[in-house]
Each structure stands twice: as structure tokens, then as C-alpha cells.
Amino acid sequence: MERILIEGIGGIGGVIAARLVRAEYQPVLVTHNDEITAAINTHGLRVTTPRDVMVVPTRAYTSIEEVASLGPFDAAFLMMKATSLLDAARETKPLLQPETGFFVTFQNGIVQDALVELVGAGRVLSAIVGWGGTMQGAGIYQQTSEGTFHIGELDGGTSERLDLLKVALSNVCPVVVTRNIRGALWTKLAINCTITTLGALTGATLGEMLKEKRVRRAFLAIYSEVVNTAWAQGIKLEKVAANPKLLYLKPNAGRLTRYLKDKLVCQVGKRYGQLKSSSLQSLERGRPTEIDFLNGYVVHKAEEAGLKVPLNTTLVRLIKELESQKRQIGPDNLAELLAVMR
């Protein structure tokens, strides 16, 4: 895998690009943003991580048209928001190796179903990012927590391209190859439907949110709705950062169980306290969130299975109202969610 195209040099993409450039992979970077392109071309990728501080000189481009002559590419890493993924894939597909070129998805939500419909199942691999990253300014990035990648073929198989992807991404952080990537995707979805969406709703970092017991209660209830939906779809959840059942709360759980689960959520808040919701960052920039691929995806799959997921349904409505500026970001938005819980 010599020719890699990375599209979307945001909080996660910037860190990955810097590590790959330092490992002499020479990826081609497409930002889709003139300001970010100019900053990278002038100052390089400026990255702060829990381990080090890097300034990595490299070249970036703004559009796919600018890099058409640099292909064909072996792989395209799609690092943009889920809302832009399909348009990007349509533009990029002609630039891939005709028979062997493939896409790698890194999004928070589940985008694989829609992408497979567009390009075919044989052209898609999935990567799950188990660490946080933000773009503090054009071309300036911070990795906010440590973690791993989980990667896999959608059909659960093994392949040479999967091995090559593991080698490349190992330059960024440890990589786990799984035969159950769909189960891992649902596990990550359960976390994102809580952390990402509650962060957008309240405007708080994860650590700030989870100091409040009422938010921790909502966290557990939202997470449990997602898990119930996955099970109803016949999905076997895969361990990503921890056992996915640890944060699952049965409806008839007793007082001691609820107390212990609450303490676990407290630990999540302490460990990942600096994490700022990517959906919150989108709202602050006046852009749509990935809600349709997060809680919206859960609502859709729950309806297919005949389940009710009132908290996830409410979250979709509230985030849509934030996107249309019918309400403002802030902790007061929790009132409607907590009313549904009661």
C-alpha cells in the first residue's frame, strides 16, 4: 500500500497524516478547506499528543481535482464528517486503482451501509478510532487521549490489504484486527451516541458533563438503548476499549448495580475528561452534525426491529433543533431528555 490519499485533515486526520508522513509513507492530503491547506503548506502539520509535539512539513491540496494526476491510489482514507462522506467517495472512486483500490472509513457513526451501496462491499474497509483529537486552529492539532485502532473487513474475513493497513496505521497507535468489525462499530456507536450527542446538547467537555449525576443517568440509559438495538439486529458486540456490557444497565437493575454503573461512568469522565464532542465542534462552526449516522441510525434500526428508543429519538429531535437554531447549546437542554426518562 504505497499510494495513500487522505481526505479530511481535521482533528483525527491531521494526527494520522503527521504520523504517516514521519513514517515516510508520503500520503497525499486533501483538506477541502483553503485556510487549512494554506496553513499546512506554510507551517506544516503542527501536532501535540500525550507523547510528543511534532511539526511535520508536508504538502496539502484543497480539492480532489488538484490531485487527479497523482493517482491512481491504493487506498483512500475518508476522514471527513459522515455528512460529506458519500459525495467525497463519488469524487474519489475514479482515482483509485481500478480493481484493487479501496476506501477506509474512520467516522464516528455507522456509514458503511450507505458507502457499500455506492461503491460495493469489496471496496470498503473499516477503522475505528479509539482516541480523541481536535483541530485547535488551521493546521494545528491536539490528540486528546491515547487509544487504539480496530480495523476489519466488513465480511469478517482476512486479506492482504487488511495486513497492509495494519502496518501503516501502527505508525499512529496500536492496531487491533478484528473478525467482527460490525460488532465493534456498534460498540463504538453506543459510546458516541452518548458522549458525542450529549456533548453537543450541553456544550460541555466529557469531564464537565459527567460530574453531574443526572447526566450519568442519561448516559447509561442512552447507551443501553443502543445495545438493545444492536442485539435486536443480531449483532454480537465486540470489545473496543472495554467490555461493552460494562456500561449496559438492565431496566430492572437493583440499587447496588445502579450505584456501581454510576461509578464506572464517573471513571470514564475522569479518564477522558478533556474530550470535546465532535458534534459540538460542528455546531460551533455552523455546520450540520452527524446525528443521522449516530442516534438517527439507532432510531432507524430500532424501528426495523420493532423497538422503542425514546431517549435516542428525543436526542435526534433536539440536535436537529440546535442545527436549525431553534434552540441554543447549553445544559438547560437536558430538561426535556430527563423528562422522557422520568
XYZ file of C-alpha atoms in Angstrom, residues 148-313:
166
model
C -6.050 2.050 19.552
C -7.430 1.429 16.092
C -9.747 -1.509 15.434
C -9.792 -2.478 11.766
C -11.557 -5.169 9.772
C -13.162 -6.405 6.588
C -16.934 -5.948 6.609
C -17.461 -9.651 5.837
C -15.294 -10.697 8.781
C -12.581 -12.141 6.572
C -8.828 -11.653 6.368
C -6.889 -10.143 3.466
C -3.514 -8.859 2.389
C -4.871 -5.310 2.210
C -6.002 -5.571 5.832
C -2.471 -6.598 6.822
C -1.026 -3.645 4.888
C -3.478 -1.259 6.552
C -2.404 -2.579 9.959
C 1.240 -1.926 9.166
C 0.500 1.644 8.061
C -1.748 2.570 10.990
C 0.655 1.024 13.504
C 2.760 4.138 12.954
C -0.033 6.110 14.642
C -1.045 3.863 17.551
C -1.563 0.153 18.359
C -3.876 -1.637 15.894
C -6.304 -4.471 16.634
C -7.509 -6.575 13.687
C -10.985 -7.956 14.334
C -13.093 -10.562 12.558
C -16.194 -8.795 13.919
C -15.835 -5.203 12.774
C -19.618 -4.707 12.663
C -19.846 -5.628 16.334
C -17.011 -3.208 17.085
C -18.760 -0.476 15.093
C -21.907 -0.887 17.193
C -19.875 -0.779 20.407
C -18.282 2.497 19.315
C -21.711 3.737 18.181
C -23.097 3.199 21.684
C -20.334 5.353 23.143
C -20.702 8.081 20.513
C -24.488 8.218 20.871
C -23.875 9.219 24.477
C -20.607 11.171 24.615
C -20.826 12.926 21.256
C -24.508 13.783 21.322
C -24.738 14.803 24.981
C -21.679 16.997 24.451
C -23.380 18.771 21.560
C -26.541 19.197 23.601
C -24.849 20.676 26.682
C -21.779 22.385 25.254
C -19.581 20.758 27.893
C -16.497 18.552 27.750
C -16.954 14.942 28.813
C -15.361 15.556 32.189
C -17.606 18.536 32.905
C -20.757 16.656 31.873
C -20.145 13.513 33.867
C -19.616 15.375 37.124
C -23.426 15.580 37.266
C -25.338 12.517 38.389
C -28.338 13.327 36.177
C -26.082 13.307 33.100
C -24.562 9.995 34.174
C -28.068 8.539 34.461
C -28.882 9.730 30.956
C -25.559 8.350 29.684
C -26.380 4.843 30.935
C -29.948 4.922 29.626
C -28.984 6.129 26.130
C -26.146 3.612 25.912
C -28.459 0.780 26.954
C -30.994 1.654 24.239
C -28.243 1.355 21.620
C -27.100 -2.015 22.994
C -30.663 -3.341 22.980
C -30.996 -2.267 19.337
C -27.741 -3.982 18.360
C -28.854 -7.226 19.988
C -32.236 -6.993 18.260
C -30.346 -6.731 14.941
C -28.397 -9.902 15.736
C -25.153 -8.012 16.337
C -22.605 -9.513 18.728
C -20.912 -6.550 20.364
C -17.122 -6.512 20.215
C -14.794 -5.194 22.907
C -13.171 -1.930 21.818
C -11.806 -0.033 24.836
C -13.624 -2.174 27.382
C -16.288 -4.869 27.652
C -19.391 -3.274 26.061
C -21.602 -4.794 28.754
C -19.883 -2.805 31.493
C -21.974 0.309 30.788
C -25.152 -1.603 29.975
C -27.922 -1.165 32.555
C -30.816 -3.599 32.639
C -34.248 -1.991 33.123
C -34.793 -3.974 36.333
C -31.310 -3.334 37.766
C -31.191 -3.021 41.543
C -29.828 -0.175 43.624
C -26.353 -1.702 44.051
C -25.974 -2.338 40.307
C -27.052 1.201 39.501
C -24.556 2.540 42.040
C -21.700 0.516 40.532
C -22.585 1.518 36.969
C -22.666 5.156 38.055
C -19.151 4.799 39.440
C -17.973 3.321 36.140
C -19.329 6.321 34.253
C -17.504 8.588 36.716
C -14.273 6.826 35.767
C -14.984 7.394 32.077
C -15.354 11.101 32.796
C -12.060 11.235 34.687
C -10.105 9.273 32.088
C -11.364 11.189 29.044
C -12.193 14.469 30.723
C -10.727 16.737 28.025
C -12.765 15.137 25.243
C -14.848 17.671 23.355
C -17.741 16.412 21.253
C -17.090 16.445 17.505
C -20.777 17.256 17.005
C -20.388 20.235 19.330
C -17.454 21.432 17.242
C -19.612 21.125 14.111
C -22.411 23.175 15.668
C -19.954 25.845 16.809
C -18.759 26.159 13.204
C -22.317 26.420 11.904
C -22.198 23.007 10.242
C -24.589 20.038 10.440
C -23.745 17.225 12.841
C -23.509 13.505 12.123
C -26.706 12.832 14.082
C -28.319 10.844 11.232
C -25.408 8.377 11.358
C -25.354 8.249 15.167
C -28.582 8.321 17.192
C -30.584 8.632 13.966
C -29.127 5.346 12.732
C -30.110 3.711 16.026
C -33.674 5.010 15.741
C -33.921 3.633 12.192
C -32.581 0.206 13.166
C -34.764 0.090 16.280
C -37.852 0.758 14.154
C -36.831 -2.121 11.868
C -36.683 -4.393 14.921
C -39.926 -3.113 16.451
C -38.177 -1.480 19.429
C -38.833 1.874 21.055
C -35.803 4.041 21.854
C -37.355 7.210 23.312
C -34.112 8.783 24.529
C -32.309 8.392 21.223
C -35.423 9.618 19.409
